[in-house]
Tab-separated table of C-alpha atoms in Angstrom:
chain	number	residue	atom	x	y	z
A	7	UNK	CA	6.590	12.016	5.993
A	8	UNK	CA	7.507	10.300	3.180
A	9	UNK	CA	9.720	7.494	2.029
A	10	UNK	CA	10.997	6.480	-1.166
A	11	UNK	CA	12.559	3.018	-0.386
A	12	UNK	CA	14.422	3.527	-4.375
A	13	UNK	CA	16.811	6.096	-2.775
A	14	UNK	CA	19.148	3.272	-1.685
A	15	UNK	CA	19.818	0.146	-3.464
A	16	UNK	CA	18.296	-3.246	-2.149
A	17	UNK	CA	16.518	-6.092	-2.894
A	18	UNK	CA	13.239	-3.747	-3.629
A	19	UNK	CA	14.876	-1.966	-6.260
A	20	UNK	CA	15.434	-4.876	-8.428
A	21	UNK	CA	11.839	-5.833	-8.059
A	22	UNK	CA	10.684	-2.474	-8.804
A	23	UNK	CA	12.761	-2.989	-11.651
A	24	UNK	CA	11.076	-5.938	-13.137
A	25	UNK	CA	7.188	-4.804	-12.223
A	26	UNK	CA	8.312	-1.818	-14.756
A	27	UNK	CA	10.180	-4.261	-17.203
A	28	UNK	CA	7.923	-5.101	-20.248
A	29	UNK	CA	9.461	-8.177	-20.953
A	30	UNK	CA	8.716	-9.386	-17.627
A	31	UNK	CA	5.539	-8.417	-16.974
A	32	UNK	CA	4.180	-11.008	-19.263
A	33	UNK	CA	4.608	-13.496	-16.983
A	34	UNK	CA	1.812	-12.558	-14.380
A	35	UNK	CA	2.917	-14.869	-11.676
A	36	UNK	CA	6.473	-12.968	-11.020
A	37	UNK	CA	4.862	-9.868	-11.318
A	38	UNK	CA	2.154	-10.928	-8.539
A	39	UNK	CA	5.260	-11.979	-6.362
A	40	UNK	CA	7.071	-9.094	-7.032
A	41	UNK	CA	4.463	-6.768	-5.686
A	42	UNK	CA	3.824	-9.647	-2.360
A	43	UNK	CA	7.751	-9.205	-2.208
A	44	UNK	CA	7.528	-5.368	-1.884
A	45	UNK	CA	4.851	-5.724	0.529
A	46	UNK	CA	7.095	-7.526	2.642
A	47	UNK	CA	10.074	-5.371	2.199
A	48	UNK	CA	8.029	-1.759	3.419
A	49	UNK	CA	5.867	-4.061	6.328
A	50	UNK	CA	9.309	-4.652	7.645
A	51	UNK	CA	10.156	-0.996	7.399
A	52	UNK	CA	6.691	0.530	8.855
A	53	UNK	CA	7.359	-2.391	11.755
A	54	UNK	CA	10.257	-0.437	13.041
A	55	UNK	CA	7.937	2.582	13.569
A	56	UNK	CA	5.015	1.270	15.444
A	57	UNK	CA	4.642	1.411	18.605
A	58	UNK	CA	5.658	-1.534	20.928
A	59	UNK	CA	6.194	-2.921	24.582
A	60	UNK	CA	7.788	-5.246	26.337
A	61	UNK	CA	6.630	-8.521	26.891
A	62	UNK	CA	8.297	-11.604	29.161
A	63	UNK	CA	8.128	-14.683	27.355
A	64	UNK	CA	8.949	-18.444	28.821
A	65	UNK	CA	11.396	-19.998	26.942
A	66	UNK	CA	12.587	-23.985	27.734
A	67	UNK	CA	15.400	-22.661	29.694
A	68	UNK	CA	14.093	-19.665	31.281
A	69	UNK	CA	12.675	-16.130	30.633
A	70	UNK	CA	12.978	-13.523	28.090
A	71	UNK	CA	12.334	-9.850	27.453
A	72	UNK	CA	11.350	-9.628	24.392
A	73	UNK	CA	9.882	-6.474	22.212
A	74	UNK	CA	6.751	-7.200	20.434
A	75	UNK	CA	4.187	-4.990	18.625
A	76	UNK	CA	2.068	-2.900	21.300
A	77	UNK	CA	-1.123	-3.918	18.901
A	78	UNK	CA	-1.738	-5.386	15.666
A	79	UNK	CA	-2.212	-2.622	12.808
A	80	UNK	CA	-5.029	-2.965	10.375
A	81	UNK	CA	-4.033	-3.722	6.862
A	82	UNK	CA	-6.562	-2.205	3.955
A	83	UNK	CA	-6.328	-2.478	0.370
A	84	UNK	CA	-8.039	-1.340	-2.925
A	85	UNK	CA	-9.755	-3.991	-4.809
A	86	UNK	CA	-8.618	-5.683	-7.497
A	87	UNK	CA	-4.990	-4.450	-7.727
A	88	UNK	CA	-3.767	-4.213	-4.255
A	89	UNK	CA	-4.213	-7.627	-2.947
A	90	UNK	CA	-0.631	-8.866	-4.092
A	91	UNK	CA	0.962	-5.924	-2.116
A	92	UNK	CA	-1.656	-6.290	1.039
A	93	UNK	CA	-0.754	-10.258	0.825
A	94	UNK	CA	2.545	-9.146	1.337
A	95	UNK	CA	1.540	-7.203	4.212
A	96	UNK	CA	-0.363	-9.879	5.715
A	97	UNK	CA	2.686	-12.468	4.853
A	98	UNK	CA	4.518	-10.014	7.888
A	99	UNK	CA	1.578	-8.719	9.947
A	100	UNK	CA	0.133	-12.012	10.196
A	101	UNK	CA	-2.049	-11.247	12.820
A	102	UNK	CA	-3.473	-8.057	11.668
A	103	UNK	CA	-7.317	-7.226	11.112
A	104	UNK	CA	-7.902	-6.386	7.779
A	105	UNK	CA	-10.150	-4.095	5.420
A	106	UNK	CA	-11.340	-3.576	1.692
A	107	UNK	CA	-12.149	-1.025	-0.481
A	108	UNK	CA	-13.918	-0.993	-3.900
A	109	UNK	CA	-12.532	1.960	-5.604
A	110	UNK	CA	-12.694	3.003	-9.383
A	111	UNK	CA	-12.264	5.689	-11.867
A	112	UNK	CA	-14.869	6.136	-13.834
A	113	UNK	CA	-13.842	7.600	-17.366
A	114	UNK	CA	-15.899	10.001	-18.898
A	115	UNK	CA	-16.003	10.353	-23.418
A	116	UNK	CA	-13.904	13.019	-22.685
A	117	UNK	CA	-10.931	11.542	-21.034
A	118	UNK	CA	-11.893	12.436	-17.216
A	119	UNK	CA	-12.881	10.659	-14.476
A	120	UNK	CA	-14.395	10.633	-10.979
A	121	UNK	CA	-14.118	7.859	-8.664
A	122	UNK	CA	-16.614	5.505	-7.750
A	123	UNK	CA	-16.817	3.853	-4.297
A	124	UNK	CA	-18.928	0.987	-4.416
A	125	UNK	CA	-17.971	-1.423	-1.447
A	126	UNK	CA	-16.399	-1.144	2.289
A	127	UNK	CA	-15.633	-3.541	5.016
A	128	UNK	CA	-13.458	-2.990	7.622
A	129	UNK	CA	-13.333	-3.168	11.619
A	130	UNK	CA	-12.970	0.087	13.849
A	131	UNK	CA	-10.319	2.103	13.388
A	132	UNK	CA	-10.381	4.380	16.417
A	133	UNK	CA	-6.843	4.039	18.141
A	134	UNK	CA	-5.542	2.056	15.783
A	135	UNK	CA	-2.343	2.007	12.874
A	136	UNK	CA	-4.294	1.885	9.664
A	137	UNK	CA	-1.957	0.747	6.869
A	138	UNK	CA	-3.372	1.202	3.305
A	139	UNK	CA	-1.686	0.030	0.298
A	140	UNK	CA	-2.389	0.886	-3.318
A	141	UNK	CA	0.395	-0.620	-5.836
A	142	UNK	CA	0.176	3.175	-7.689
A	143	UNK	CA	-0.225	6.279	-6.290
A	144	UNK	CA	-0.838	8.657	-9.087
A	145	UNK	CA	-3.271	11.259	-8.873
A	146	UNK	CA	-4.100	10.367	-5.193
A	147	UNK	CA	-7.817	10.397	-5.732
A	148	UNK	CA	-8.989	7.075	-5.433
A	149	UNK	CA	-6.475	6.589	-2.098
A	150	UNK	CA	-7.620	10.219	-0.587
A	151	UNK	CA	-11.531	8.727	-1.247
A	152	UNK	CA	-10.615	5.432	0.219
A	153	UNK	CA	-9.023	7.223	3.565
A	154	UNK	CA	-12.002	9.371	3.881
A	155	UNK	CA	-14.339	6.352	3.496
A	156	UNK	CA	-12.189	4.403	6.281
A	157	UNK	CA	-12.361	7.621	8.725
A	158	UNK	CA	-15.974	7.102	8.709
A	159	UNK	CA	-15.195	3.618	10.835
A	160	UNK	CA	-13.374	5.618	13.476
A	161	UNK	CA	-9.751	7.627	13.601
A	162	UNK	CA	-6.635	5.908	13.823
A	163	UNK	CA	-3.654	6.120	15.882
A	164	UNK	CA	-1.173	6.627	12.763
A	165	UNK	CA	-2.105	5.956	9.090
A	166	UNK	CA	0.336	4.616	6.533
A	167	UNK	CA	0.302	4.585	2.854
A	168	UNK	CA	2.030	2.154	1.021
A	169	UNK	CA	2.609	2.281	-2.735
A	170	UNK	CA	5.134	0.506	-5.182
A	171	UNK	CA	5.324	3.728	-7.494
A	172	UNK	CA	3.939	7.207	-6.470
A	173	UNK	CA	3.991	10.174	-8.517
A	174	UNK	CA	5.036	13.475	-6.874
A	175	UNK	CA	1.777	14.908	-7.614
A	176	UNK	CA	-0.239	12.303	-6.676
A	177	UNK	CA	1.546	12.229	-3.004
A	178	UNK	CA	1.596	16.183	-2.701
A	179	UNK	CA	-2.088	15.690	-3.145
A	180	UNK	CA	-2.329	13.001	-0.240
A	181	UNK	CA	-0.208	15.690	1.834
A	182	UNK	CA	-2.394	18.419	1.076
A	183	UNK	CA	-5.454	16.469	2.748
A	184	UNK	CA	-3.953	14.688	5.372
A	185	UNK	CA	-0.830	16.669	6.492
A	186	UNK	CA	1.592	15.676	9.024
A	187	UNK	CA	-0.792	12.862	10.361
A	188	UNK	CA	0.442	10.486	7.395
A	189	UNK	CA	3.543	7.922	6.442
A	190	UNK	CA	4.217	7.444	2.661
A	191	UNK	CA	6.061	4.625	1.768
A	192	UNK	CA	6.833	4.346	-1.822
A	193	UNK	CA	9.053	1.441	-3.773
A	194	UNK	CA	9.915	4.372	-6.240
A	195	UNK	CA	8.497	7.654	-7.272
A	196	UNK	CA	8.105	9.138	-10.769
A	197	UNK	CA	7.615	12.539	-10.937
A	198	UNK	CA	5.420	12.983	-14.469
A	199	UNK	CA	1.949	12.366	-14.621
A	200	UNK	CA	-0.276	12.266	-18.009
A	201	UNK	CA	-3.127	14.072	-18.903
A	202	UNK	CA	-5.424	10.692	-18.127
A	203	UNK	CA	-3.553	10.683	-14.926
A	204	UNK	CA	-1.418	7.874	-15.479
A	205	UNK	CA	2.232	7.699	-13.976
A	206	UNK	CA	5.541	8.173	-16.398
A	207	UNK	CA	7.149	5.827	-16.862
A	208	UNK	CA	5.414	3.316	-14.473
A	209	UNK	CA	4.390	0.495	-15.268
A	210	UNK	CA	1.330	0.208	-16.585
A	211	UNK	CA	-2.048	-1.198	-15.444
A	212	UNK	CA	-1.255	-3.501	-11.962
A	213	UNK	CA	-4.602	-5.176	-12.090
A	214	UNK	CA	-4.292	-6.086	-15.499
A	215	UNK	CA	-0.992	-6.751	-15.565
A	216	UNK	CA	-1.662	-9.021	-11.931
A	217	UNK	CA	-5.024	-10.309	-13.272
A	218	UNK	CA	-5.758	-9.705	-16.773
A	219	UNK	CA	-7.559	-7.168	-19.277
A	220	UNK	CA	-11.376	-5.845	-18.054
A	221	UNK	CA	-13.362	-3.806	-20.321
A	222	UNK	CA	-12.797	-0.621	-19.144
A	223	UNK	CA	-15.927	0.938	-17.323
């Protein structure tokens, strides 16, 4: 299933709307926020699909049924440009266990890439809501090699992706390897993709745009 949070105005469109806007992004504190802010907005979303129970809780005056989450979710992320959209995760699942994922394309003299996994740590997944959040989705290999790394730490209950702009490709690719057993959750979607495998129009680079320039590996 997926969801493209864009199709109706809110909030989330107008900061999807400055994270593209060039003459914002130069200030890299907003654009940080922006992406925690979007976090926020899809956690509360993917909260009104997990599973929950109820629970009695004592009040000063008495007792209430209340509906809380059945278990906490675990939250992962791909280093370095996901941690101000899995902060906003975390900002809403406070309680949540948590993961991380060294993932990069490697580029190649003549304009490919592969991707390199260099680093995991996360807790068990078995029976668990795995929620992994990547501020672009383009061509969907460096989240489909990050999902097949975290499988290795047991299979989850339900597995959501979370993205602030996917590319069609990118998530038909995602489809393609996971099927039915996967939640998309996208701020927008674009539906061109370069030949370098960068999104149209997008944004740009999120981790340099969140945390500066790198030389480019």
């Amino acid at each position: 299933m997926v969801t493209n949070l864009s199709a109706k105005h809110s909030l989330l469109t107008n900061w999807i709307s400055e994270i593209r806007n060039t003459e914002v992004q130069t200030d890299r504190m907003r654009f940080r926020r922006n992406l925690e802010r979007i976090g926020e907005a899809i956690a509360f979303e993917i909260s009104k699909t997990l599973p929950w129970e109820e629970k009695e809780i004592q009040t000063p005056l008495g007792i209430h049924i209340s509906k809380v989450l059945k278990q906490q979710p675990v939250l992962a992320t791909i280093l370095r440009a996901g941690l101000p959209l899995h902060q906003g995760l975390l900002n809403y699942f406070d309680k949540a266990d948590n993961a991380f994922i060294s993932a990069y394309r490697k580029h190649h003299r003549d304009g490919s890439f592969e991707i390199n996994l260099e680093y995991l740590s996360t807790p068990s997944l078995d029976d668990r809501v795995l929620i992994l959040c990547d501020p672009m989705l383009a061509t969907g290999s460096s989240l489909v090699s990050a999902l097949q790394a975290l499988k290795d730490s047991g299979n989850p209950l339900q597995i959501h992706v979370v993205s602030a702009i996917a590319a069609s490709a990118g998530i038909e690719y995602v489809l393609r390897e996971f099927g039915e057993r996967i939640y998309i959750w996208c701020g927008d979607i674009d539906d061109e993709l370069t030949a370098r495998g960068y999104i149209v129009p997008g944004l740009g680079d999120a981790g340099d745009l969140a945390f500066g320039p790198k030389t480019q590996s």
